[in-house]
Amino acid sequence: MKDTFKKYLYLAGSLFLAFALSIVLFFVLYKIDAIKSVIGHIVKTMMPFIIGAVLAYIICPLCNKLEVLFDKLFSKMKNEQTKEKISRTLSVFAGMIIAVIAIYLVLMIVIPQLIDSVVRLVQILPSSADKLIGWLNHSLSSNEQLLQYSQQVIDKAYTMLEDWLSNGLLDSVEKVATGISSGVINLLGVLLNIFIGFIVAVYLLLSRKKFARQAELIVYSILKKEKADTVMEEARYCDRVFGGFINGKILDAVVVSLICYAGMMIFRWINPGKVMMSETLVAVIVGIFNVIPFFGWYIGLFLSALLILMVNPMQCIFFVIFDFILQQIDGNILGPKIIGDTTGISSIWVLFSIFLFGDIWGFAGMLLGVPMFAIMYHWIKKLVFKGLDKNEQTQMSVDYENDFPKKKKTHQ
């Protein structure tokens, strides 16, 4: 009788929970726009802290290494607490200074080169357009019908351009002016968020050990030791995946940018006196998009090749060949050495995660989607293997591991 009562009580509780979850899901779907608005407002408000947390997470490995260095420098100090406090403080400020100097140097190198490249493109475009029209006329001169059709297209485009200049230009100028004013305000807001973010990052880095210990205390106060150990183990795994992937990708992008810059400079030295696209701009574009897994290389190649083609076709051909070789070196040598197999997922899941999270969060999703999906894949795999073990099918998991062994990590 007692077992029957428990059975019905469990069934009633399950039905109530399912009904409650259904109501919650319906409410979420019905109010999805309002929920998105609230989440967006919270994210906007907390943006300085989000920026600070991201900066602290990226700079933390550098601070840890600097702290070890300062510990050795102050090894003769007798007071351990004072030594630890001084080492931690100096490591954080040294790490932040290095990060600020690196960002400043990149901006001071890239922005002038970008402005110079844009000015050069504006100067070259009219002559390039004339050359293109001349080439089309020469190529189509043998086909009168095609030449007549192309002339009609050009005349129509010219008429549309003339009409836009006389009627639509004023509206466009007003829209641009409005956009510039709002853009300046938004830029000031972004700069303020970044400034506050650096301050938040300093506080987070100074108290990182304390926050980690507090989180550990909370976990062990809520869960029993066995489950708490599992949670902490999974947290360390997530940190290894995210830290190894993101920091490794950034370092890999820097190395690829430097190699690309050196290769483009070699081409300039071989061809002195020729007009060429800025090597710095090309290297930065390649490096930035190389951070994005799988698709980043193609995007960087296409954009850079398009810019170079407008200036120097021979340089464009050299760049495409050189960048293809560089990609093979990066994919087979540099990437595995720097990043290693930190995610543990196959290429198809990398592609899937880029599409999924890229559509949700844009550029950030394309970068963070791979380690996020790797962690989800890891958890699902553990649940599946745990279910097999519970159903006395452990041999299936053993056979799977034997048939599809993990790749050996080339970098720790």
Coordinates of N, CA, C and O in Angstrom, one line a residue, residues 172-256:
S172 N 20.4 61.3 -48.6 CA 21.5 60.5 -48.2 C 22.4 61.2 -47.3 O 22.9 60.7 -46.2
V173 N 22.7 62.5 -47.6 CA 23.6 63.3 -46.8 C 23.0 63.5 -45.4 O 23.7 63.5 -44.4
E174 N 21.7 63.8 -45.4 CA 21.0 64.0 -44.1 C 21.1 62.7 -43.2 O 21.3 62.8 -42.0
K175 N 20.9 61.6 -43.9 CA 20.9 60.3 -43.2 C 22.3 60.1 -42.7 O 22.5 59.6 -41.5
V176 N 23.3 60.3 -43.5 CA 24.7 60.1 -43.1 C 25.1 61.0 -41.9 O 25.7 60.6 -41.0
A177 N 24.6 62.3 -42.0 CA 24.9 63.2 -40.9 C 24.3 62.8 -39.6 O 24.9 62.8 -38.5
T178 N 23.0 62.3 -39.7 CA 22.4 61.8 -38.5 C 23.1 60.6 -38.0 O 23.3 60.4 -36.8
G179 N 23.5 59.7 -38.9 CA 24.2 58.5 -38.5 C 25.5 58.8 -37.9 O 25.9 58.1 -36.9
I180 N 26.2 59.8 -38.4 CA 27.5 60.1 -37.9 C 27.4 60.7 -36.4 O 28.1 60.3 -35.5
S181 N 26.4 61.5 -36.2 CA 26.2 62.1 -34.9 C 25.8 61.0 -33.9 O 26.4 61.0 -32.8
S182 N 24.9 60.1 -34.3 CA 24.6 59.0 -33.4 C 25.7 58.0 -33.2 O 26.0 57.5 -32.1
G183 N 26.5 57.9 -34.3 CA 27.7 57.0 -34.3 C 28.7 57.5 -33.3 O 29.4 56.8 -32.6
V184 N 28.9 58.9 -33.3 CA 29.9 59.5 -32.4 C 29.4 59.3 -30.9 O 30.3 58.9 -30.1
I185 N 28.1 59.4 -30.7 CA 27.6 59.2 -29.3 C 27.8 57.7 -28.9 O 28.2 57.4 -27.8
N186 N 27.5 56.8 -29.8 CA 27.7 55.4 -29.6 C 29.2 55.1 -29.3 O 29.5 54.3 -28.5
L187 N 30.0 55.7 -30.1 CA 31.5 55.5 -30.0 C 32.0 55.9 -28.6 O 32.8 55.2 -27.9
L188 N 31.5 57.1 -28.2 CA 31.8 57.6 -26.8 C 31.4 56.6 -25.7 O 32.1 56.4 -24.8
G189 N 30.2 56.1 -25.9 CA 29.7 55.1 -25.0 C 30.5 53.8 -25.0 O 30.8 53.3 -23.9
V190 N 30.9 53.4 -26.1 CA 31.8 52.2 -26.2 C 33.1 52.4 -25.5 O 33.6 51.6 -24.8
L191 N 33.7 53.6 -25.8 CA 35.0 53.9 -25.2 C 34.9 54.0 -23.6 O 35.8 53.5 -22.9
L192 N 33.7 54.6 -23.2 CA 33.5 54.6 -21.7 C 33.4 53.2 -21.1 O 33.9 52.9 -20.1
N193 N 32.6 52.3 -21.8 CA 32.5 51.0 -21.4 C 33.8 50.2 -21.3 O 34.1 49.5 -20.4
I194 N 34.7 50.5 -22.3 CA 36.0 49.8 -22.4 C 36.9 50.3 -21.2 O 37.6 49.6 -20.6
F195 N 36.8 51.7 -21.0 CA 37.6 52.2 -19.9 C 37.2 51.6 -18.5 O 38.0 51.2 -17.7
I196 N 35.8 51.6 -18.3 CA 35.3 51.0 -17.1 C 35.7 49.5 -17.0 O 36.0 48.9 -16.0
G197 N 35.6 48.9 -18.2 CA 36.0 47.4 -18.3 C 37.4 47.1 -17.9 O 37.6 46.1 -17.2
F198 N 38.3 48.0 -18.2 CA 39.7 47.8 -17.8 C 39.8 47.9 -16.3 O 40.6 47.2 -15.6
I199 N 39.1 48.9 -15.7 CA 39.1 49.0 -14.2 C 38.5 47.8 -13.6 O 39.0 47.2 -12.6
V200 N 37.4 47.3 -14.1 CA 36.8 46.0 -13.6 C 37.7 44.9 -13.7 O 37.9 44.0 -12.8
A201 N 38.4 44.8 -14.8 CA 39.4 43.7 -15.1 C 40.5 43.7 -14.0 O 40.9 42.7 -13.5
V202 N 41.0 44.9 -13.7 CA 42.0 45.0 -12.6 C 41.5 44.5 -11.3 O 42.2 43.7 -10.6
Y203 N 40.3 44.8 -10.9 CA 39.7 44.3 -9.6 C 39.5 42.8 -9.7 O 39.8 42.1 -8.7
L204 N 39.1 42.3 -10.8 CA 38.8 40.9 -10.9 C 40.1 40.1 -10.9 O 40.2 39.1 -10.2
L205 N 41.2 40.6 -11.5 CA 42.5 40.0 -11.5 C 43.1 40.0 -10.1 O 43.7 39.0 -9.7
L206 N 43.0 41.1 -9.4 CA 43.6 41.2 -8.1 C 42.9 40.3 -7.1 O 43.5 39.8 -6.2
S207 N 41.6 40.0 -7.3 CA 40.8 39.2 -6.4 C 40.4 37.8 -7.0 O 39.5 37.1 -6.5
R208 N 41.2 37.4 -8.1 CA 40.8 36.2 -8.8 C 40.9 34.9 -7.9 O 40.0 34.0 -8.0
K209 N 41.9 34.9 -7.1 CA 42.0 33.7 -6.2 C 40.9 33.7 -5.1 O 40.4 32.6 -4.8
K210 N 40.6 34.8 -4.6 CA 39.5 34.9 -3.6 C 38.2 34.5 -4.2 O 37.4 33.8 -3.6
F211 N 37.9 35.0 -5.4 CA 36.6 34.7 -6.1 C 36.5 33.2 -6.4 O 35.5 32.6 -6.3
A212 N 37.7 32.6 -6.8 CA 37.7 31.2 -7.1 C 37.4 30.4 -5.9 O 36.6 29.4 -5.9
R213 N 38.0 30.8 -4.8 CA 37.8 30.1 -3.5 C 36.3 30.3 -3.0 O 35.7 29.3 -2.5
Q214 N 35.8 31.5 -3.2 CA 34.4 31.7 -2.8 C 33.4 30.8 -3.6 O 32.5 30.2 -3.1
A215 N 33.7 30.7 -4.9 CA 32.9 29.8 -5.7 C 33.0 28.4 -5.3 O 31.9 27.6 -5.2
E216 N 34.2 28.0 -4.9 CA 34.4 26.6 -4.4 C 33.6 26.4 -3.1 O 33.0 25.3 -2.9
L217 N 33.6 27.4 -2.2 CA 32.9 27.2 -1.0 C 31.4 27.1 -1.2 O 30.7 26.3 -0.6
I218 N 30.9 27.9 -2.2 CA 29.4 27.8 -2.5 C 29.1 26.5 -3.0 O 28.0 25.9 -2.6
V219 N 29.9 25.9 -3.9 CA 29.6 24.6 -4.5 C 29.5 23.5 -3.4 O 28.6 22.7 -3.3
Y220 N 30.6 23.5 -2.6 CA 30.7 22.5 -1.5 C 29.6 22.7 -0.4 O 29.3 21.8 0.3
S221 N 29.1 23.9 -0.3 CA 28.1 24.2 0.7 C 26.7 23.7 0.3 O 25.8 23.4 1.1
I222 N 26.5 23.6 -1.0 CA 25.2 23.2 -1.6 C 25.1 21.7 -1.9 O 24.2 21.1 -1.5
L223 N 26.2 21.2 -2.4 CA 26.2 19.8 -2.9 C 27.1 18.9 -1.9 O 27.9 19.4 -1.2
K224 N 26.8 17.6 -2.0 CA 27.6 16.7 -1.2 C 29.0 16.6 -1.9 O 29.2 16.9 -3.1
K225 N 30.0 16.1 -1.2 CA 31.4 16.1 -1.6 C 31.6 15.4 -3.0 O 32.3 16.0 -3.9
E226 N 30.9 14.3 -3.2 CA 31.1 13.6 -4.5 C 30.6 14.4 -5.6 O 31.3 14.5 -6.7
K227 N 29.4 15.0 -5.5 CA 28.8 15.8 -6.6 C 29.6 17.1 -6.7 O 29.8 17.6 -7.8
A228 N 30.0 17.7 -5.6 CA 30.8 18.9 -5.7 C 32.1 18.7 -6.4 O 32.6 19.5 -7.2
D229 N 32.8 17.5 -6.1 CA 34.0 17.2 -6.8 C 33.8 17.1 -8.3 O 34.6 17.6 -9.1
T230 N 32.6 16.6 -8.7 CA 32.3 16.4 -10.1 C 32.1 17.8 -10.8 O 32.6 18.1 -11.9
V231 N 31.4 18.7 -10.0 CA 31.1 20.0 -10.5 C 32.4 20.8 -10.7 O 32.7 21.5 -11.7
M232 N 33.3 20.7 -9.7 CA 34.6 21.4 -9.8 C 35.5 20.8 -10.9 O 36.2 21.6 -11.6
E233 N 35.4 19.5 -11.1 CA 36.2 18.9 -12.2 C 35.7 19.4 -13.6 O 36.4 19.7 -14.5
E234 N 34.3 19.5 -13.7 CA 33.8 20.0 -15.0 C 34.1 21.5 -15.2 O 34.3 22.0 -16.3
A235 N 34.1 22.3 -14.1 CA 34.5 23.7 -14.2 C 35.9 23.8 -14.7 O 36.2 24.7 -15.5
R236 N 36.8 23.0 -14.1 CA 38.2 23.1 -14.6 C 38.3 22.6 -16.1 O 39.1 23.2 -16.8
Y237 N 37.5 21.7 -16.5 CA 37.5 21.2 -17.9 C 37.0 22.4 -18.8 O 37.6 22.6 -19.8
C238 N 36.0 23.1 -18.4 CA 35.5 24.2 -19.2 C 36.5 25.3 -19.3 O 36.7 25.9 -20.4
D239 N 37.2 25.5 -18.2 CA 38.3 26.5 -18.2 C 39.4 26.1 -19.2 O 39.9 27.0 -19.9
R240 N 39.8 24.9 -19.2 CA 40.8 24.4 -20.1 C 40.4 24.5 -21.5 O 41.2 25.0 -22.4
V241 N 39.1 24.2 -21.8 CA 38.7 24.3 -23.2 C 38.6 25.7 -23.7 O 39.2 26.1 -24.7
F242 N 38.0 26.6 -22.9 CA 37.8 28.0 -23.3 C 39.2 28.7 -23.3 O 39.5 29.4 -24.3
G243 N 39.9 28.5 -22.2 CA 41.2 29.2 -22.1 C 42.2 28.8 -23.2 O 42.8 29.6 -23.9
G244 N 42.3 27.4 -23.4 CA 43.2 26.9 -24.4 C 42.8 27.3 -25.8 O 43.6 27.6 -26.6
F245 N 41.5 27.3 -26.1 CA 41.0 27.6 -27.4 C 41.2 29.1 -27.8 O 41.7 29.5 -28.8
I246 N 40.6 30.0 -26.9 CA 40.6 31.4 -27.1 C 42.0 32.0 -27.1 O 42.4 32.6 -28.1
N247 N 42.8 31.7 -26.1 CA 44.1 32.2 -26.0 C 45.0 31.6 -27.1 O 45.9 32.3 -27.7
G248 N 44.8 30.4 -27.4 CA 45.6 29.7 -28.5 C 45.2 30.3 -29.8 O 46.1 30.6 -30.7
K249 N 44.0 30.6 -30.1 CA 43.5 31.2 -31.3 C 44.1 32.6 -31.5 O 44.5 33.0 -32.6
I250 N 44.1 33.4 -30.4 CA 44.7 34.7 -30.5 C 46.2 34.7 -30.8 O 46.7 35.4 -31.6
L251 N 46.9 33.8 -30.1 CA 48.3 33.7 -30.3 C 48.6 33.2 -31.8 O 49.5 33.7 -32.4
D252 N 47.8 32.2 -32.2 CA 48.0 31.7 -33.6 C 47.7 32.8 -34.6 O 48.4 32.9 -35.6
A253 N 46.7 33.6 -34.4 CA 46.4 34.7 -35.3 C 47.5 35.7 -35.3 O 47.9 36.3 -36.4
V254 N 48.2 36.0 -34.2 CA 49.3 36.9 -34.2 C 50.5 36.4 -35.0 O 51.1 37.1 -35.8
V255 N 50.8 35.1 -34.8 CA 51.9 34.4 -35.5 C 51.6 34.5 -37.0 O 52.5 34.8 -37.8
V256 N 50.4 34.1 -37.4 CA 50.0 34.1 -38.8 C 50.1 35.5 -39.4 O 50.6 35.7 -40.6

